[in-house]
Coordinates of C-alpha atoms in Angstrom, one line a residue:
X1270 CA 0.9 9.5 94.7
X1271 CA 3.9 8.4 92.7
X1272 CA 1.8 5.8 91.0
X1273 CA -0.9 8.4 90.3
X1274 CA 1.7 10.7 88.8
X1275 CA 3.0 8.0 86.6
X1276 CA -0.5 7.3 85.3
X1277 CA -1.2 10.9 84.7
X1278 CA 2.1 11.3 82.8
X1279 CA 1.2 8.3 80.7
X1280 CA -2.1 9.9 79.9
X1281 CA -0.5 13.1 78.8
X1282 CA 1.9 11.2 76.5
X1283 CA -1.0 9.2 75.0
X1284 CA -2.9 12.4 74.4
X1285 CA 0.1 14.0 72.6
X1286 CA 0.7 10.8 70.5
X1287 CA -3.0 10.7 69.7
X1288 CA -3.0 14.3 68.6
X1289 CA 0.1 13.7 66.5
X1290 CA -1.5 10.7 64.8
X1291 CA -4.6 12.7 64.0
X1292 CA -2.6 15.5 62.5
X1293 CA -0.6 13.0 60.3
X1294 CA -3.9 11.3 59.3
X1295 CA -5.4 14.7 58.3
X1296 CA -2.3 15.7 56.3
X1297 CA -2.3 12.3 54.5
X1298 CA -6.0 12.7 53.6
X1299 CA -5.4 16.3 52.5
X1300 CA -2.5 15.1 50.3
X1301 CA -4.6 12.4 48.7
X1302 CA -7.3 14.9 47.9
X1303 CA -4.9 17.4 46.4
X1304 CA -3.1 14.8 44.3
X1305 CA -6.3 13.1 43.1
X1306 CA -6.7 15.5 40.2
X1307 CA -4.8 18.0 38.1
X1308 CA -7.7 20.5 38.1
X1309 CA -6.9 23.1 40.7
X1310 CA -10.5 24.1 41.5
X1311 CA -11.5 20.5 41.9
X1312 CA -8.5 19.8 44.1
X1313 CA -9.4 22.7 46.4
X1314 CA -13.0 21.5 46.8
X1315 CA -11.8 18.1 47.7
X1316 CA -9.4 19.5 50.2
X1317 CA -12.2 21.4 51.9
X1318 CA -14.2 18.2 52.2
X1319 CA -11.3 16.7 54.1
X1320 CA -10.7 19.6 56.4
X1321 CA -14.4 20.2 57.3
X1322 CA -15.4 19.8 60.1
X1323 CA -12.2 18.2 61.5
X1324 CA -10.2 21.4 61.5
X1325 CA -12.7 24.1 60.7
X1326 CA -16.4 24.9 60.2
X1327 CA -15.8 26.6 56.9
X1328 CA -13.0 27.3 54.5
X1329 CA -12.2 29.5 51.5
X1330 CA -9.5 29.4 48.9
X1331 CA -8.5 32.5 46.9
X1332 CA -6.1 32.4 44.0
X1333 CA -4.2 35.2 42.2
X1334 CA -4.2 35.1 38.4
X1335 CA -1.4 36.1 36.1
X1336 CA -2.4 39.8 36.4
X1337 CA -2.4 39.8 40.2
X1338 CA -6.2 39.8 40.5
X1339 CA -7.7 37.7 43.2
X1340 CA -10.5 35.2 42.6
X1341 CA -12.4 33.3 45.4
X1342 CA -12.4 29.9 43.9
X1343 CA -14.0 27.9 46.7
X1344 CA -16.2 28.6 49.7
X1345 CA -17.4 25.6 51.6
X1346 CA -19.3 25.0 54.9
X1347 CA -19.3 21.8 56.8
X1348 CA -23.1 21.9 57.0
X1349 CA -23.2 22.5 53.2
X1350 CA -24.8 25.9 53.6
X1351 CA -25.2 27.7 50.2
X1352 CA -22.0 29.6 49.6
X1353 CA -21.4 29.6 45.8
X1354 CA -22.7 33.2 45.7
X1355 CA -19.6 34.2 47.7
X1356 CA -17.2 32.9 45.1
X1357 CA -15.9 34.8 42.1
X1358 CA -13.6 37.8 41.5
X1359 CA -12.5 39.8 44.5
X1360 CA -11.7 43.5 44.7
X1361 CA -8.2 44.6 44.0
X1362 CA -5.5 44.0 46.6
X1363 CA -4.3 47.5 47.7
X1364 CA -0.8 48.0 49.0
X1365 CA -2.1 50.2 51.8
X1366 CA -4.8 47.8 53.0
X1367 CA -4.3 46.4 56.5
X1368 CA -6.9 43.7 55.9
X1369 CA -5.5 40.3 56.9
X1370 CA -6.3 38.7 53.5
X1371 CA -4.7 41.6 51.7
X1372 CA -1.5 41.2 53.8
X1373 CA -1.4 37.5 53.2
X1374 CA -1.9 37.9 49.4
X1375 CA 1.0 40.4 49.5
X1376 CA 3.2 37.7 51.1
X1377 CA 2.6 37.9 54.9
X1378 CA 1.3 35.3 57.2
X1379 CA 0.0 32.9 58.2
X1380 CA -2.2 35.1 60.4
X1381 CA -4.7 34.4 63.2
X1382 CA -7.8 36.5 63.1
X1383 CA -10.8 36.8 65.4
X1384 CA -14.1 38.4 65.0
X1385 CA -13.2 41.3 67.3
X1386 CA -10.2 42.2 65.1
X1387 CA -12.3 42.1 61.9
X1388 CA -15.1 44.2 63.4
X1389 CA -12.8 46.9 64.9
X1390 CA -10.4 47.2 61.9
X1391 CA -10.6 50.6 60.2
X1392 CA -10.0 49.7 56.6
X1393 CA -12.1 51.2 53.9
X1394 CA -10.9 48.9 51.0
X1395 CA -13.5 47.0 49.0
X1396 CA -11.5 43.8 49.7
X1397 CA -12.0 44.3 53.5
X1398 CA -15.7 44.9 53.0
X1399 CA -15.9 41.6 51.0
X1400 CA -14.1 39.8 53.8
X1401 CA -16.4 41.3 56.4
X1402 CA -19.4 40.1 54.5
X1403 CA -17.9 36.6 54.2
X1404 CA -17.1 36.4 58.0
X1405 CA -20.5 37.8 58.9
X1406 CA -22.6 35.6 56.6
X1407 CA -20.9 32.3 57.5
X1408 CA -19.9 33.3 61.1
X1409 CA -16.3 33.3 62.2
X1410 CA -15.2 33.6 65.8
X1411 CA -11.7 32.7 64.9
X1412 CA -9.7 32.1 61.7
X1413 CA -6.3 31.4 60.2
X1414 CA -5.4 32.9 56.8
X1415 CA -2.3 31.2 55.3
X1416 CA -0.5 32.2 52.1
X1417 CA -0.2 29.6 49.3
X1418 CA 3.4 29.9 48.3
X1419 CA 5.3 28.0 45.6
X1420 CA 8.6 28.7 43.8
X1421 CA 9.0 32.0 45.8
X1422 CA 5.6 33.3 44.6
X1423 CA 2.3 33.9 46.4
X1424 CA -0.3 32.0 44.5
X1425 CA -3.2 32.8 46.8
X1426 CA -4.5 32.2 50.3
X1427 CA -6.3 29.5 52.3
X1428 CA -8.8 30.6 55.0
X1429 CA -10.0 28.2 57.8
X1430 CA -12.5 29.5 60.3
X1431 CA -14.4 28.3 63.4
X1432 CA -17.9 29.6 64.2
X1433 CA -18.2 28.7 67.8
X1434 CA -16.4 29.6 71.0
X1435 CA -15.8 26.0 72.2
X1436 CA -13.1 25.3 69.7
X1437 CA -11.1 28.2 68.3
X1438 CA -8.2 28.4 66.0
X1439 CA -5.1 29.8 67.7
X1440 CA -1.4 30.2 67.4
X1441 CA -1.1 26.5 68.2
X1442 CA -2.8 25.7 64.9
X1443 CA -0.5 27.8 62.7
X1444 CA 2.1 25.0 62.1
X1445 CA -0.6 22.6 60.9
X1446 CA -2.4 25.2 58.7
X1447 CA 1.0 26.3 57.2
X1448 CA 1.8 22.7 56.3
X1449 CA -1.6 22.3 54.7
X1450 CA -1.1 25.6 52.8
X1451 CA 2.3 24.5 51.5
X1452 CA 0.9 21.2 50.2
X1453 CA -2.1 23.1 48.7
X1454 CA 0.3 25.6 47.0
X1455 CA 2.3 22.8 45.4
X1456 CA -1.0 21.2 44.0
X1457 CA -2.1 24.6 42.6
X1458 CA 1.3 25.2 41.0
X1459 CA 1.3 21.7 39.5
X1460 CA -2.2 22.2 38.1
X1461 CA -1.1 25.5 36.5
X1462 CA 2.0 23.9 35.0
X1463 CA -0.1 21.0 33.7
X1464 CA -2.6 23.4 32.1
X1465 CA 0.3 25.4 30.6
X1466 CA 2.0 22.4 29.1
X1467 CA -1.3 21.0 27.8
X1468 CA -2.1 24.3 26.2
X1469 CA 1.3 24.5 24.5
X1470 CA 1.0 20.9 23.3
X1471 CA -2.4 21.4 21.9
X1472 CA -1.3 24.6 20.2
X1473 CA 1.6 22.8 18.6
X1474 CA -0.7 20.0 17.5
X1475 CA -3.2 22.4 16.0
X1476 CA -0.5 24.3 14.2
X1477 CA 0.5 21.1 12.4
X1478 CA -3.1 20.6 11.1
X1479 CA -4.0 22.2 7.7
X1480 CA -6.5 24.9 7.0
X1481 CA -9.3 23.2 4.9
X1482 CA -9.4 24.6 1.4
X1483 CA -12.5 25.1 -0.7
X1484 CA -13.5 22.0 -2.6
X1485 CA -17.0 23.2 -3.7
X1486 CA -19.6 21.9 -4.4
X1487 CA -18.5 19.5 -1.7
X1488 CA -19.0 20.7 1.9
X1489 CA -16.2 19.7 4.3
X1490 CA -15.8 20.1 8.0
X1491 CA -13.1 18.8 10.4
X1492 CA -12.5 18.6 14.1
X1493 CA -9.5 17.9 16.3
X1494 CA -10.0 17.1 20.0
X1495 CA -6.8 16.6 22.2
X1496 CA -6.7 13.9 24.8
X1497 CA -7.9 15.5 28.1
X1498 CA -5.9 13.2 30.4
X1499 CA -2.5 13.7 28.9
X1500 CA -0.3 16.7 28.0
X1501 CA 1.6 15.0 25.2
X1502 CA 1.0 15.9 21.6
X1503 CA -0.4 13.2 19.3
X1504 CA 0.0 12.0 15.8
X1505 CA -3.6 12.3 14.6
X1506 CA -4.1 14.4 11.4
X1507 CA -6.6 15.1 8.6
X1508 CA -6.2 16.8 5.2
X1509 CA -8.4 17.8 2.3
X1510 CA -7.6 19.7 -0.8
X1511 CA -8.4 19.9 -4.5
X1512 CA -6.2 18.0 -7.0
X1513 CA -5.0 19.2 -10.3
X1514 CA -7.4 16.9 -12.1
X1515 CA -10.4 18.5 -10.4
X1516 CA -11.0 15.7 -7.8
X1517 CA -10.8 16.1 -4.1
X1518 CA -8.2 14.4 -1.9
X1519 CA -9.4 13.3 1.5
X1520 CA -6.9 12.0 4.1
X1521 CA -7.0 10.9 7.7
X1522 CA -4.1 9.4 9.6
X1523 CA -2.7 8.5 13.0
X1524 CA 1.0 8.1 13.8
X1525 CA 1.6 5.7 16.7
X1526 CA 2.7 7.4 19.9
X1527 CA 1.9 10.5 22.0
X1528 CA 5.0 12.6 22.1
X1529 CA 6.8 15.3 20.2
X1530 CA 8.4 12.7 17.8
X1531 CA 5.0 11.4 16.8
X1532 CA 3.8 15.0 16.1
X1533 CA 6.9 15.8 14.0
X1534 CA 6.7 12.6 12.0
X1535 CA 2.9 13.3 11.5
X1536 CA 3.7 16.7 10.0
X1537 CA 6.3 15.3 7.7
X1538 CA 4.2 12.4 6.6
X1539 CA 1.4 14.8 5.8
X1540 CA 3.6 16.9 3.6
X1541 CA 5.1 13.9 1.8
X1542 CA 1.6 12.5 1.2
X1543 CA 0.5 15.9 -0.2
X1544 CA 3.4 16.0 -2.6
X1545 CA 2.9 12.4 -3.8
X1546 CA -0.9 12.9 -4.3
X1547 CA -0.4 16.1 -6.3
X1548 CA 2.5 14.8 -8.4
X1549 CA 1.7 11.2 -9.2
X1550 CA -2.1 11.1 -9.7
X1551 CA -1.9 7.3 -9.2
X1552 CA -4.4 5.0 -7.5
X1553 CA -4.6 5.6 -3.7
X1554 CA -3.1 2.1 -3.0
X1555 CA 0.0 3.0 -5.0
X1556 CA 0.3 6.4 -3.3
X1557 CA 0.3 4.8 0.1
X1558 CA 2.8 2.2 -1.0
X1559 CA 5.2 5.0 -2.1
X1560 CA 4.6 6.8 1.2
X1561 CA 5.3 3.7 3.2
X1562 CA 8.6 3.1 1.3
X1563 CA 9.7 6.8 1.9
X1564 CA 8.7 6.9 5.6
X1565 CA 10.3 3.5 6.3
X1566 CA 13.5 4.8 4.8
X1567 CA 13.4 8.1 6.8
X1568 CA 11.6 7.0 9.9
X1569 CA 12.2 3.3 10.3
X1570 CA 10.6 1.9 13.5
X1571 CA 7.6 4.2 13.4
X1572 CA 4.2 3.0 12.4
X1573 CA 1.0 4.8 11.3
X1574 CA -2.4 4.2 10.0
X1575 CA -3.8 6.2 7.1
X1576 CA -6.6 6.5 4.6
X1577 CA -6.1 8.3 1.3
X1578 CA -9.3 8.8 -0.7
X1579 CA -9.9 10.3 -4.1
X1580 CA -13.4 11.8 -4.7
X1581 CA -14.6 12.9 -8.1
X1582 CA -18.0 13.4 -9.8
X1583 CA -19.6 10.4 -11.4
X1584 CA -22.6 9.8 -13.7
X1585 CA -26.2 10.9 -12.9
X1586 CA -25.2 13.2 -10.0
X1587 CA -23.3 10.4 -8.2
X1588 CA -19.7 10.6 -6.9
X1589 CA -16.9 8.1 -7.3
X1590 CA -14.8 7.4 -4.2
X1591 CA -11.6 5.5 -4.6
X1592 CA -9.5 4.9 -1.5
X1593 CA -6.9 2.8 0.2
X1594 CA -6.8 2.0 3.8
X1595 CA -3.5 1.3 5.7
X1596 CA -4.7 -0.2 9.0
X1597 CA -7.1 2.6 9.8
X1598 CA -10.8 2.4 11.0
X1599 CA -13.0 2.1 8.0
X1600 CA -14.8 5.2 6.5
X1601 CA -18.4 5.5 7.5
X1602 CA -20.9 6.4 4.7
X1603 CA -24.3 7.8 5.8
X1604 CA -27.1 8.4 3.3
X1605 CA -29.5 11.2 3.4
X1606 CA -32.2 8.8 4.7
X1607 CA -30.0 7.7 7.6
X1608 CA -28.7 4.3 6.2
X1609 CA -25.2 3.7 7.3
X1610 CA -22.4 1.3 6.2
X1611 CA -18.7 1.0 6.8
X1612 CA -16.5 0.8 3.7
X1613 CA -14.3 -2.0 4.8
X1614 CA -12.7 -2.8 1.4
X1615 CA -9.3 -1.6 0.2
X1616 CA -7.8 -2.5 3.5
X1617 CA -4.1 -3.4 4.1
X1618 CA -1.6 -3.4 7.0
X1619 CA -0.6 -0.2 8.6
X1620 CA 2.4 1.8 7.4
X1621 CA 5.8 0.9 8.7
X1622 CA 5.3 -2.9 8.8
X1623 CA 5.9 -4.1 5.2
X1624 CA 6.8 -1.2 3.0
X1625 CA 6.9 -3.2 -0.2
X1626 CA 3.6 -4.9 0.2
X1627 CA 1.0 -4.2 -2.5
X1628 CA -1.9 -2.0 -1.3
X1629 CA -5.3 -2.4 -3.0
X1630 CA -7.6 0.5 -3.9
X1631 CA -11.3 0.2 -3.7
X1632 CA -14.0 2.2 -5.6
X1633 CA -17.5 3.0 -4.4
X1634 CA -20.4 5.0 -5.9
X1635 CA -21.8 7.5 -3.5
X1636 CA -25.3 8.9 -3.7
X1637 CA -26.0 12.6 -3.8
X1638 CA -26.5 14.3 -0.4
X1639 CA -24.8 11.6 1.5
X1640 CA -22.1 12.1 4.2
X1641 CA -18.7 10.5 4.3
X1642 CA -16.9 10.4 7.7
X1643 CA -13.2 9.7 8.2
X1644 CA -12.1 9.6 11.8
X1645 CA -9.4 8.3 14.2
X1646 CA -10.0 5.6 16.8
X1647 CA -10.3 7.9 19.7
X1648 CA -13.8 8.8 18.5
X1649 CA -15.3 5.4 19.2
X1650 CA -12.9 3.5 21.4
X1651 CA -13.6 3.2 25.1
X1652 CA -11.4 1.4 27.7
X1653 CA -12.5 -2.2 28.3
X1654 CA -15.2 -2.1 25.6
X1655 CA -15.4 -4.3 22.5
X1656 CA -14.5 -2.3 19.3
X1657 CA -17.6 -3.5 17.5
X1658 CA -19.8 -2.0 20.2
X1659 CA -18.0 1.3 19.7
X1660 CA -18.4 1.2 16.0
X1661 CA -22.1 0.4 16.3
X1662 CA -22.6 3.4 18.6
X1663 CA -20.8 5.6 16.1
X1664 CA -23.2 4.4 13.3
X1665 CA -26.3 5.1 15.5
X1666 CA -25.2 8.7 16.3
X1667 CA -24.2 9.5 12.7
X1668 CA -27.5 8.2 11.4
X1669 CA -29.5 10.4 13.7
X1670 CA -27.5 13.5 12.6
X1671 CA -27.4 12.9 8.8
X1672 CA -29.8 15.7 7.9
X1673 CA -28.1 18.3 10.2
X1674 CA -25.8 20.9 8.7
X1675 CA -22.3 19.5 8.5
X1676 CA -20.8 21.7 11.2
X1677 CA -23.7 20.6 13.6
X1678 CA -23.1 17.0 12.5
X1679 CA -19.5 17.1 13.7
X1680 CA -20.2 19.0 16.9
X1681 CA -23.1 16.8 17.9
X1682 CA -21.2 13.7 17.0
X1683 CA -18.4 14.7 19.4
X1684 CA -20.8 15.7 22.1
X1685 CA -22.5 12.4 22.0
X1686 CA -19.5 10.1 21.8
X1687 CA -16.6 11.8 23.6
X1688 CA -16.5 11.8 27.4
X1689 CA -12.8 12.5 28.0
X1690 CA -10.2 9.9 27.2
X1691 CA -6.6 9.0 26.7
X1692 CA -6.4 9.5 22.9
X1693 CA -6.7 12.4 20.5
X1694 CA -9.5 12.6 18.1
X1695 CA -9.5 13.8 14.5
X1696 CA -12.4 13.6 12.1
X1697 CA -13.1 14.8 8.6
X1698 CA -16.7 14.9 7.3
X1699 CA -17.7 15.4 3.6
X1700 CA -21.2 16.2 2.6
X1701 CA -22.0 15.5 -1.1
X1702 CA -24.1 18.0 -3.0
X1703 CA -27.8 17.2 -3.5
X1704 CA -29.2 15.9 -6.7
X1705 CA -29.1 18.4 -9.6
X1706 CA -26.1 20.4 -8.3
X1707 CA -23.2 19.5 -10.5
X1708 CA -19.7 20.9 -10.3
X1709 CA -18.5 23.2 -13.1
X1710 CA -17.5 21.2 -16.2
X1711 CA -14.2 23.0 -17.0
X1712 CA -13.3 25.3 -14.2
X1713 CA -11.0 23.8 -11.5
X1714 CA -12.3 23.6 -8.0
X1715 CA -10.3 24.5 -4.9
X1716 CA -8.9 27.7 -3.4
X1717 CA -5.6 28.8 -4.9
X1718 CA -5.5 26.1 -7.6
X1719 CA -3.9 27.5 -10.8
X1720 CA -2.7 24.3 -12.6
X1721 CA -5.0 23.5 -15.6
X1722 CA -6.3 20.0 -15.9
X1723 CA -4.4 19.2 -19.1
X1724 CA -1.0 20.0 -17.5
X1725 CA -1.0 16.6 -15.8
X1726 CA -1.0 13.2 -17.5
X1727 CA -4.3 11.3 -17.2
X1728 CA -4.6 8.2 -15.0
X1729 CA -4.2 5.1 -16.9
X1730 CA -4.2 2.5 -14.2
X1731 CA -7.3 0.2 -14.4
X1732 CA -7.2 0.0 -10.6
X1733 CA -8.8 3.3 -10.4
X1734 CA -12.0 1.9 -12.0
X1735 CA -12.2 -1.4 -10.2
X1736 CA -15.2 -1.8 -7.9

């Protein structure tokens, strides 16, 4: 008998250890699922995939928004029964309601609920009716509703339910569900903090970008897309404005780095370049050289790429583009017929490397109704892919969109090329007027420009006319 007792005691210990190991394994899987993404809704769905059917037959996750309104974010069944129609906004959480979910969302719990309690409860609130419909449609003989608490706030509730009588959720499961709810709440809180910081960073970045001014008869459109996998601000920027001599200045640039310092330097470099362009009326290469000297003096150690282009009317409805390129991806020119070519001349090292190096300017004649695209490398680069392949893909997409309106051109280009990434994207597209539409001969172009043409000295450098 003693031997039998010893064996029986050993079996009990093994059973307890096995249960503990299963619990630890479940918690580890749940933690991995919750930490695999910063999207709160996605994290909750992955959590349900782990918990079903190990711990429950179905689960639901409800979250409170900033106004205290509840939203059913996830309803999942282990047999993949249709449940998306049960998701969405929930009725208000009334203070007087005795419904278990209402109590949990007000801060109580975790609570064990069985079908008898739900059926016999006299609660006329709309939230209780919604809960009754959920329990009835998916079947719930027993359930645990646990609050999602983080930083002394209730963020929502996690409901786990069993449909049969063989395995029911009881008071013995509260500790495990409460642990899961705590981990879930931390994941939800982190996702909200991430979204808040990302929104703030994006707002800061956009506030540093200029409002495009009128440079008619040119059509101009620009886009900025923040990196979706990071919350840092970046150094990408674009600019376009009319010059005192009647030409249009086109600028695209990218300060190295993804932090507040890069964004601040970007804003300051943009303003310095604006001032130099408006004041000097020199060839673009000379302008970039001056910018490099100034930025090296003020922000030594930082590098940036940049294109400054000068666009003005030429003979026979053509346009003359003169630009300099400091280490930036080359401009893409797309004709009205869909022919494409990269303007790879006028290239020099990026800013911040050799501030005194001469920087060439290059001049090209652009045909009417063509499209010029300036962009940053996030538009075409993909991890592990050759750059030439990315540039070829950009040419193909741009050629297919050449006759679309310019706004559509930009939107469809982003839709076809961007699939999330680790880098910001800025692009500036310019559509030249069709043949026969010439700009005014004497009137200055550009919103808010009051400086007459003769108030500035003419350009005398032959570099502006070299092809």
